[in-house]
Amino acid sequence: MQSLKDRYPDRVTLVDGDINNKQDVVDAAKGCDMVFSAVVDHDDASNNRPTKNIIAAAEANKISRVIETSLLGIYDEVPGKFGKWNRDFCFGGNPEGSAATNADKLLEDSGLDYTTLRLPWLNDRPEVKYSITHRHDTYVVVSGSRQSMDDVVLKIVADPTFGSRDSLGIADPLSL
């Protein structure tokens, strides 16, 4: 993060705070045009403090655009043996009612212009190459490069209508 601050001193501000503390998040969002949370909300499903605090910060600061990361499988959209393994590993067998699933629902119901990014299992390949699925699409490939994830975020920053009010699954393109 410090390298970004050093590279863009007039555009990047680093804030030391706790995403589970509402006032810290509200204060951190002051003066922002958009909120991007690179944290998957794993808080207790009945609390979802990170997501609730992000929504509160956006509302308090009159920020309409929010991007939040999550993980593949929140809609049980990953098929086959890997889908079962992912469901068991990430959601104890059932994503329904999980913190990550509830976070997505909170954003959808917030009235904000949000995008949930459902990230795959990440790899370090030095490439930008991906396909995108939407909320009700089957998640076909389950790995993707960190650089590809960066590219999607930068597309949304450059064009806030991209992925608007949607949940995007991002992964390597299917090779046939």
CSV table of C-alpha atoms in Angstrom, one decimal:
chain,number,residue,atom,x,y,z
A,1,MET,CA,0.0,0.0,0.0
A,2,GLN,CA,2.8,2.4,0.8
A,3,SER,CA,4.1,2.0,-2.7
A,4,LEU,CA,0.8,3.3,-4.1
A,5,LYS,CA,0.9,6.2,-1.7
A,6,ASP,CA,4.5,7.0,-2.8
A,7,ARG,CA,3.5,6.8,-6.4
A,8,TYR,CA,0.3,8.8,-6.1
A,9,PRO,CA,0.7,11.0,-3.0
A,10,ASP,CA,-2.1,13.4,-4.0
A,11,ARG,CA,-4.6,10.5,-4.7
A,12,VAL,CA,-3.9,7.9,-2.1
A,13,THR,CA,-4.4,8.3,1.6
A,14,LEU,CA,-3.6,5.4,4.0
A,15,VAL,CA,-5.8,5.1,7.0
A,16,ASP,CA,-5.1,3.0,10.1
A,17,GLY,CA,-8.5,1.7,11.3
A,18,ASP,CA,-10.7,-1.3,12.0
A,19,ILE,CA,-13.3,-2.3,9.4
A,20,ASN,CA,-15.4,-3.6,12.3
A,21,ASN,CA,-15.5,-0.1,13.8
A,22,LYS,CA,-18.3,1.9,12.1
A,23,GLN,CA,-16.7,5.3,12.9
A,24,ASP,CA,-13.3,4.3,11.6
A,25,VAL,CA,-14.9,3.3,8.3
A,26,VAL,CA,-17.1,6.4,8.1
A,27,ASP,CA,-14.0,8.6,8.8
A,28,ALA,CA,-11.9,6.7,6.2
A,29,ALA,CA,-14.5,7.3,3.5
A,30,LYS,CA,-14.7,11.1,3.9
A,31,GLY,CA,-14.0,12.8,0.6
A,32,CYS,CA,-14.1,9.6,-1.4
A,33,ASP,CA,-16.0,9.2,-4.7
A,34,MET,CA,-16.1,5.4,-4.4
A,35,VAL,CA,-15.6,2.7,-1.8
A,36,PHE,CA,-13.6,-0.4,-2.6
A,37,SER,CA,-13.4,-3.1,0.1
A,38,ALA,CA,-10.8,-5.8,-0.6
A,39,VAL,CA,-12.0,-7.8,2.4
A,40,VAL,CA,-14.3,-10.7,2.3
A,41,ASP,CA,-16.9,-10.3,5.0
A,42,HIS,CA,-16.5,-13.4,7.2
A,43,ASP,CA,-18.0,-11.8,10.2
A,44,ASP,CA,-20.7,-13.7,12.0
A,45,ALA,CA,-23.6,-14.0,9.6
A,46,SER,CA,-25.9,-12.2,12.0
A,47,ASN,CA,-23.5,-9.2,12.3
A,48,ASN,CA,-21.8,-8.6,9.0
A,49,ARG,CA,-20.1,-5.6,10.6
A,50,PRO,CA,-17.7,-4.9,7.7
A,51,THR,CA,-20.5,-4.7,5.1
A,52,LYS,CA,-22.9,-2.8,7.4
A,53,ASN,CA,-20.1,-0.3,8.2
A,54,ILE,CA,-19.2,0.2,4.5
A,55,ILE,CA,-22.9,0.8,3.7
A,56,ALA,CA,-23.1,3.3,6.7
A,57,ALA,CA,-19.9,5.0,5.5
A,58,ALA,CA,-21.2,5.4,2.0
A,59,GLU,CA,-24.5,6.8,3.2
A,60,ALA,CA,-22.9,9.2,5.7
A,61,ASN,CA,-20.5,10.5,3.0
A,62,LYS,CA,-23.0,10.5,0.2
A,63,ILE,CA,-21.0,7.9,-1.8
A,64,SER,CA,-23.2,5.9,-4.2
A,65,ARG,CA,-20.6,3.5,-5.7
A,66,VAL,CA,-19.4,0.6,-3.7
A,67,ILE,CA,-17.3,-2.4,-4.7
A,68,GLU,CA,-16.9,-5.3,-2.3
A,69,THR,CA,-15.0,-8.5,-2.7
A,70,SER,CA,-16.4,-11.9,-1.9
A,71,LEU,CA,-15.7,-15.5,-3.0
A,72,LEU,CA,-17.0,-17.9,-5.5
A,73,GLY,CA,-19.8,-20.2,-4.3
A,74,ILE,CA,-22.0,-17.7,-2.5
A,75,TYR,CA,-24.9,-18.7,-4.7
A,76,ASP,CA,-23.9,-22.4,-4.8
A,77,GLU,CA,-23.0,-21.7,-8.4
A,78,VAL,CA,-19.9,-23.9,-8.6
A,79,PRO,CA,-20.7,-27.3,-10.1
A,80,GLY,CA,-19.2,-30.7,-9.7
A,81,LYS,CA,-16.7,-32.1,-7.3
A,82,PHE,CA,-14.8,-28.9,-6.9
A,83,GLY,CA,-18.1,-27.1,-6.2
A,84,LYS,CA,-18.8,-29.6,-3.4
A,85,TRP,CA,-15.3,-29.2,-2.0
A,86,ASN,CA,-15.6,-25.4,-2.2
A,87,ARG,CA,-19.0,-25.5,-0.5
A,88,ASP,CA,-17.7,-27.7,2.3
A,89,PHE,CA,-14.4,-25.8,2.8
A,90,CYS,CA,-15.8,-22.3,2.5
A,91,PHE,CA,-19.3,-22.6,3.8
A,92,GLY,CA,-19.5,-25.7,6.0
A,93,GLY,CA,-21.6,-27.4,3.3
A,94,ASN,CA,-24.1,-24.7,2.6
A,95,PRO,CA,-23.6,-21.1,1.6
A,96,GLU,CA,-27.1,-20.1,2.5
A,97,GLY,CA,-27.1,-17.8,5.5
A,98,SER,CA,-23.3,-17.4,5.5
A,99,ALA,CA,-21.7,-14.1,6.2
A,100,ALA,CA,-20.4,-13.8,2.6
A,101,THR,CA,-23.9,-14.5,1.2
A,102,ASN,CA,-25.6,-12.1,3.7
A,103,ALA,CA,-23.0,-9.4,2.8
A,104,ASP,CA,-24.0,-9.6,-0.9
A,105,LYS,CA,-27.7,-9.4,0.1
A,106,LEU,CA,-27.1,-6.4,2.3
A,107,LEU,CA,-25.4,-4.6,-0.6
A,108,GLU,CA,-28.2,-5.6,-3.0
A,109,ASP,CA,-30.8,-4.3,-0.6
A,110,SER,CA,-28.9,-1.1,0.4
A,111,GLY,CA,-30.0,1.0,-2.6
A,112,LEU,CA,-26.3,1.8,-3.3
A,113,ASP,CA,-24.8,1.3,-6.7
A,114,TYR,CA,-22.7,-1.8,-5.8
A,115,THR,CA,-20.7,-4.6,-7.4
A,116,THR,CA,-19.9,-7.7,-5.5
A,117,LEU,CA,-16.7,-9.4,-7.0
A,118,ARG,CA,-16.8,-13.1,-6.5
A,119,LEU,CA,-13.2,-14.0,-6.6
A,120,PRO,CA,-11.9,-17.5,-7.6
A,121,TRP,CA,-9.0,-19.3,-6.0
A,122,LEU,CA,-6.2,-16.8,-6.9
A,123,ASN,CA,-2.9,-17.6,-8.6
A,124,ASP,CA,0.3,-15.6,-9.2
A,125,ARG,CA,0.5,-16.1,-13.0
A,126,PRO,CA,1.6,-12.8,-14.6
A,127,GLU,CA,-1.3,-12.4,-16.9
A,128,VAL,CA,-4.6,-10.5,-17.4
A,129,LYS,CA,-6.9,-13.1,-18.9
A,130,TYR,CA,-10.4,-13.8,-17.6
A,131,SER,CA,-14.1,-14.4,-18.2
A,132,ILE,CA,-16.9,-12.9,-16.2
A,133,THR,CA,-20.1,-14.6,-15.0
A,134,HIS,CA,-23.1,-12.9,-13.5
A,135,ARG,CA,-25.2,-13.6,-10.4
A,136,HIS,CA,-27.2,-16.5,-11.9
A,137,ASP,CA,-24.5,-18.0,-14.2
A,138,THR,CA,-22.6,-21.2,-13.4
A,139,TYR,CA,-19.1,-20.5,-12.3
A,140,VAL,CA,-17.1,-22.6,-14.9
A,141,VAL,CA,-13.4,-22.1,-14.1
A,142,VAL,CA,-12.3,-21.7,-10.5
A,143,SER,CA,-8.9,-20.1,-10.7
A,144,GLY,CA,-7.7,-16.7,-11.8
A,145,SER,CA,-4.7,-14.4,-11.6
A,146,ARG,CA,-4.4,-11.6,-9.1
A,147,GLN,CA,-3.6,-9.3,-12.1
A,148,SER,CA,-6.9,-10.2,-13.7
A,149,MET,CA,-8.8,-9.3,-10.5
A,150,ASP,CA,-6.9,-5.9,-10.5
A,151,ASP,CA,-8.0,-5.4,-14.1
A,152,VAL,CA,-11.7,-5.8,-13.3
A,153,VAL,CA,-11.4,-3.3,-10.3
A,154,LEU,CA,-9.7,-0.8,-12.6
A,155,LYS,CA,-12.4,-1.2,-15.2
A,156,ILE,CA,-15.0,-0.4,-12.6
A,157,VAL,CA,-13.1,2.6,-11.4
A,158,ALA,CA,-12.7,3.9,-15.0
A,159,ASP,CA,-16.3,3.2,-15.9
A,160,PRO,CA,-18.5,3.0,-12.8
A,161,THR,CA,-21.4,1.6,-14.9
A,162,PHE,CA,-19.4,-1.6,-15.5
A,163,GLY,CA,-20.8,-4.3,-13.2
A,164,SER,CA,-23.3,-1.9,-11.7
A,165,ARG,CA,-25.8,-3.5,-9.3
A,166,ASP,CA,-24.4,-7.0,-10.1
A,167,SER,CA,-22.3,-9.7,-8.7
A,168,LEU,CA,-19.5,-10.6,-11.0
A,169,GLY,CA,-17.7,-14.0,-10.9
A,170,ILE,CA,-14.2,-13.6,-12.3
A,171,ALA,CA,-12.0,-16.5,-13.4
A,172,ASP,CA,-9.7,-17.8,-16.1
A,173,PRO,CA,-11.5,-18.1,-19.4
A,174,LEU,CA,-12.7,-21.6,-20.3
A,175,SER,CA,-10.2,-23.3,-22.7
A,176,LEU,CA,-11.7,-25.7,-25.2
